[in-house]
Coordinates of C-alpha atoms in Angstrom, one line a residue:
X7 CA 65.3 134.4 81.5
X8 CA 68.6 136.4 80.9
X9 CA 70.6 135.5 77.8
X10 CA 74.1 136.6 76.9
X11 CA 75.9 135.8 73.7
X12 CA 79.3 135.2 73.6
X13 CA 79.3 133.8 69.9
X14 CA 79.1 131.1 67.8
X15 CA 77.5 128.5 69.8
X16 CA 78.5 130.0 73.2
X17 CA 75.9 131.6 75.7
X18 CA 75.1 131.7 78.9
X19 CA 71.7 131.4 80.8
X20 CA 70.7 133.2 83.6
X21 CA 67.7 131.5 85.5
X22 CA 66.7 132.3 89.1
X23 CA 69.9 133.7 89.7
X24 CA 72.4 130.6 88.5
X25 CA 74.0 130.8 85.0
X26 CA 74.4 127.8 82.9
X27 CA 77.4 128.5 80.3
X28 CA 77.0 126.5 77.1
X29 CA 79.7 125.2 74.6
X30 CA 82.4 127.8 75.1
X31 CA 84.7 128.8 73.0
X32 CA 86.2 132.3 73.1
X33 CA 89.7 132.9 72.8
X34 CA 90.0 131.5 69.2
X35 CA 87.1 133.0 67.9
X36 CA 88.3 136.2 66.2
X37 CA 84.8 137.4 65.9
X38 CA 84.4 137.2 70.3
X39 CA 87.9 139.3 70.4
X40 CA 85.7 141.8 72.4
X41 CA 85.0 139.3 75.0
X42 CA 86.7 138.9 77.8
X43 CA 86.4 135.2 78.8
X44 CA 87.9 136.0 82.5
X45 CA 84.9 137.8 82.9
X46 CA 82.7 135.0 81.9
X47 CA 80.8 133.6 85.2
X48 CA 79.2 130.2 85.5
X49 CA 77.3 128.0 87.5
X50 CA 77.6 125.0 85.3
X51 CA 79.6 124.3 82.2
X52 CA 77.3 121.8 79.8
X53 CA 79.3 120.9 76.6
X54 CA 77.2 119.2 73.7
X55 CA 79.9 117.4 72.1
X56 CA 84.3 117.6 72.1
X57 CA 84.5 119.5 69.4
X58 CA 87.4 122.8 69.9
X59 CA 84.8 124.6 69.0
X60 CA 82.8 124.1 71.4
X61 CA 85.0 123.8 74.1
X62 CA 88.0 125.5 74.0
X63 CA 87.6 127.8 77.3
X64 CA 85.8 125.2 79.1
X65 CA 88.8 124.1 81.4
X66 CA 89.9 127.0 81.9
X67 CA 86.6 128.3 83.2
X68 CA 85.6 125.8 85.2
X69 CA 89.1 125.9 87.1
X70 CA 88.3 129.9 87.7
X71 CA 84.7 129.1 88.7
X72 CA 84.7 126.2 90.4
X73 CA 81.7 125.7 87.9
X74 CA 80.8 121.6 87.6
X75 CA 80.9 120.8 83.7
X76 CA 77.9 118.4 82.3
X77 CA 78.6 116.2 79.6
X78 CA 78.4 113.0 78.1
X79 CA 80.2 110.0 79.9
X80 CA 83.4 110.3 77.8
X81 CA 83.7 113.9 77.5
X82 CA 83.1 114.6 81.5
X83 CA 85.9 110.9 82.1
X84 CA 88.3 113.4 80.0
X85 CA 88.1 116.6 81.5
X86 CA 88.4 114.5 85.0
X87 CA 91.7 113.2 83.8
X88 CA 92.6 117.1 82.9
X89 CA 91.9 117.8 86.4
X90 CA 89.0 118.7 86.7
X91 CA 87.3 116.8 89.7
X92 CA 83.7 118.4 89.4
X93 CA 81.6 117.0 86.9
X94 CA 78.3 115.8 86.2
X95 CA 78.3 113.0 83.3
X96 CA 74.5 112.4 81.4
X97 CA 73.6 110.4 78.5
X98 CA 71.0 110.3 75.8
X99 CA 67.8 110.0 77.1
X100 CA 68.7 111.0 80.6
X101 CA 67.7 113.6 83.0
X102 CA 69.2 115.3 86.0
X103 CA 67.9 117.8 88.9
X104 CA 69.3 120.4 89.7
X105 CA 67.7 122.8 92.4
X106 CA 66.3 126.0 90.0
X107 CA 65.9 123.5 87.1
X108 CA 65.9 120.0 85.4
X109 CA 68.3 119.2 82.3
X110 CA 67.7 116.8 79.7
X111 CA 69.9 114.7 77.1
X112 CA 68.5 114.4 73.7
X113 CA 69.9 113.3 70.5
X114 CA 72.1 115.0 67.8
X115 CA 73.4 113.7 64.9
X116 CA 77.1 115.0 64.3
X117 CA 80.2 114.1 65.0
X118 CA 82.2 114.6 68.1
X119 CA 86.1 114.3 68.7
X120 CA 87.9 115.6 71.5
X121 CA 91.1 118.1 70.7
X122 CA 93.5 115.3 71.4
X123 CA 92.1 112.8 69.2
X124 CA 90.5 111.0 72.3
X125 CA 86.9 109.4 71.0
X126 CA 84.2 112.1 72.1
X127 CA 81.2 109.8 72.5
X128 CA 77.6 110.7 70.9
X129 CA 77.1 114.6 70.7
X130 CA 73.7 116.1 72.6
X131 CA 71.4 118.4 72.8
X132 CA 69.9 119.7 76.0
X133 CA 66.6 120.8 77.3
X134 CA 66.1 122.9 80.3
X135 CA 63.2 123.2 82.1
X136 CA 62.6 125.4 85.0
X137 CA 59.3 127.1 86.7
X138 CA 60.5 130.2 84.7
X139 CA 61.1 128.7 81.4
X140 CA 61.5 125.6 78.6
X141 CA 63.8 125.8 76.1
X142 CA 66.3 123.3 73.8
X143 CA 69.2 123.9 72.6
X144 CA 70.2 121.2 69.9
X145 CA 74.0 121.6 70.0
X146 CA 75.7 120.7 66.1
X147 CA 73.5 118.8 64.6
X148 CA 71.2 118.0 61.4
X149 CA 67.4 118.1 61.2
X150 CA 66.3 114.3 62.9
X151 CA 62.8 113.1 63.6
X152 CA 63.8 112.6 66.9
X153 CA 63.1 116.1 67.5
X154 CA 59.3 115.3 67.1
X155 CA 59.6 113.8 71.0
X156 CA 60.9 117.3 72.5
X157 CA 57.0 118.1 73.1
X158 CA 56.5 115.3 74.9
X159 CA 58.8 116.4 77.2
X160 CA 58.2 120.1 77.1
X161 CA 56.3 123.0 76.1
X162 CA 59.3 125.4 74.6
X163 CA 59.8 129.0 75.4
X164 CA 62.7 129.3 73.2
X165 CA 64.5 126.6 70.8
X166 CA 68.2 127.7 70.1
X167 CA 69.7 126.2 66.9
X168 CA 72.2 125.9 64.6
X169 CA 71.4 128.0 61.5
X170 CA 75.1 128.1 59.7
X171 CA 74.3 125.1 56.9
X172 CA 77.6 123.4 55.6
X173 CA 78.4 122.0 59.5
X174 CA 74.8 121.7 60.4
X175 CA 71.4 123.0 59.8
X176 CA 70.8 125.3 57.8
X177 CA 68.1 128.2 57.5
X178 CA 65.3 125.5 55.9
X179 CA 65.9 122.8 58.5
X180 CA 65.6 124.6 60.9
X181 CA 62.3 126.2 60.3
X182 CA 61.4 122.1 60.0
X183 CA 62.5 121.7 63.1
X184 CA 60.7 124.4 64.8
X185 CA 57.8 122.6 63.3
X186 CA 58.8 119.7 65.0
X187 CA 59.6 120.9 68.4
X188 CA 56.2 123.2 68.2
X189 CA 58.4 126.3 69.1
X190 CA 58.4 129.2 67.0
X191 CA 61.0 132.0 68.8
X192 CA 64.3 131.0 67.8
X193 CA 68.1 132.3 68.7
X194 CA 70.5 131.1 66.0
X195 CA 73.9 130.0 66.9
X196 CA 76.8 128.7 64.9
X197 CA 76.9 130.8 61.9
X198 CA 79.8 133.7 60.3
X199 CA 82.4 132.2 62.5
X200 CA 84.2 130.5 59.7
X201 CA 83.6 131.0 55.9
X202 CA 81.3 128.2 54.7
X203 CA 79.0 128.9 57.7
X204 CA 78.4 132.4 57.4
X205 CA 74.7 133.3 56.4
X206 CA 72.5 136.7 54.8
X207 CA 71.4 137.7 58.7
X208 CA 68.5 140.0 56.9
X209 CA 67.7 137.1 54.7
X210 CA 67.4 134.6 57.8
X211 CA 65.1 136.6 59.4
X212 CA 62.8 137.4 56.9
X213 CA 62.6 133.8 55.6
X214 CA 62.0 132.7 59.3
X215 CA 59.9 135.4 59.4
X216 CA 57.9 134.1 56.1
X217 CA 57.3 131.0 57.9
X218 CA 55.5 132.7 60.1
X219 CA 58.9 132.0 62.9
X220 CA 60.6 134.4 64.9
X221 CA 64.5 134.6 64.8
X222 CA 66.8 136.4 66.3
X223 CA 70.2 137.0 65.6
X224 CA 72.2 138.6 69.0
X225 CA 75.2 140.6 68.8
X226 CA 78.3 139.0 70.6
X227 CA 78.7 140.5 73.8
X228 CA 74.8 141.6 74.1
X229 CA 72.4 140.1 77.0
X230 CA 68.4 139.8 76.1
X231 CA 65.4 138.7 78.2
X232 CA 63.5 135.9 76.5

C-alpha cells in the first residue's frame, strides 16, 4: 500500500491501483504551500466530518476528477446541492463494496459543521479493508471505547490517528487507542498545522516508541509503502 501525505489530515491511498483521497484540505494550509492540489488524483473522495479543514479542496477535486465523494448522509446531500452529482452517502455502522476494497463507518466523537453553517451530521472514522491491507483511520476525534470493536472487524495493518491534543487526541490517547484497536504501526495526522496542535515530533516518537508502538511522522509531499 502506497501512502502520500499531503498534510494535516489529508492523504491519499493507493491500493491495487485506485487512490482513495482522505479529508483534503490544501490550499489554506500554509504548511502544504508546496503541494500542488491540481496534481492531486483520486478515485474516491471520503470526508470524515464538514469541518474546512477537512474539506476545503474536496469540490474542487472531485469536479477535476470525476472522483465520487463518500460521506455521511448530510455531508454527501450538501455537496449534491453544490453540484456535485457523484456521491456515495454511509453512516455509522455501515459498510460498502467497492471492487479492490470494502469501507467501513465507525464512530468519532467530535464535532462537525459544514463551512456554511449547514448542520454536518455525526463525524466518522473509516476502515478499509482490502486483500492487500486493513487499516483505520479515525478522522477528529477523542479516545472512545468504541474503538475496542475495530478488531472485530479487522486485523489492522496500519491505524492512522490524530496525535495534535487540544482538537483531538493527543500523544497518550492515542497509544490507548492502539491498545484498543490491537495495532501498533501508526501514521499521525492532524498536528503543527495551527499553534495549539503542534507537537515535539522527536518526543512523539520516542514515547510511542516507549510503549513499545511504532509512529511515524511523514513529510508533506512524501509517499511511503506501509
Amino acid at each position: 500500500m502506497k501512502l502520500s501525505y499531503y498534510g494535516h489530515s489529508c492523504f491519499a491511498v493507493e491500493i491495487k491501483g485506485k487512490k482513495l483521497l482522505f479529508d483534503p484540505f490544501i490550499t489554506p494550509n500554509e504548511l502544504a504551500k508546496d503541494v500542488d492540489p491540481e496534481k492531486v488524483e483520486a478515485d474516491y473522495i471520503l470526508v470524515s466530518h464538514g469541518h474546512q479543514d477537512h474539506m476545503a479542496d474536496a469540490m474542487d477535486i472531485a469536479k477535476r476528477t470525476n472522483a465520487p465523494i463518500i460521506s455521511n448522509f448530510e455531508i454527501v446531500t450538501w455537496f449534491g446541492e453544490q453540484g456535485i452529482e457523484d456521491t456515495i452517502p454511509m453512516n455509522h455502522g455501515g459498510a460498502i463494496g467497492l471492487d479492490f476494497c470494502k469501507i467501513k463507518y465507525v464512530n468519532a466523537i467530535h464535532s462537525s459543521v459544514l463551512p456554511d453553517g449547514t448542520y454536518g451530521g455525526n463525524p466518522g472514522g473509516f476502515i478499509i479493508m482490502s486483500d492487500d491491507t486493513n487499516f483505520y483511520y479515525a478522522g477528529d476525534t477523542a479516545l472512545t471505547l468504541d474503538m475496542q470493536l475495530i478488531p472485530r472487524f479487522a486485523k489492522l495493518d496500519l491505524a492512522i490517528l490524530p496525535i495534535g491534543d487540544c482538537l483531538t487526541m493527543g500523544i497518550e490517547d492515542a497509544i490507548t487507542c492502539c491498545d484498543f484497536i490491537q495495532c501498533d504501526k501508526v501514521m499521525g495526522v492532524h498536528y503543527d498545522t495551527f499553534p495549539n496542535i503542534r507537537i515535539d515530533h522527536q518526543k512523539a516518537i520516542e514515547t510511542f516508541k516507549n510503549a513499545g508502538k511504532e509512529l511515524q511522522l511523514l513529510e508533506i509531499g512524501k509517499s511511503a509503502d506501509f
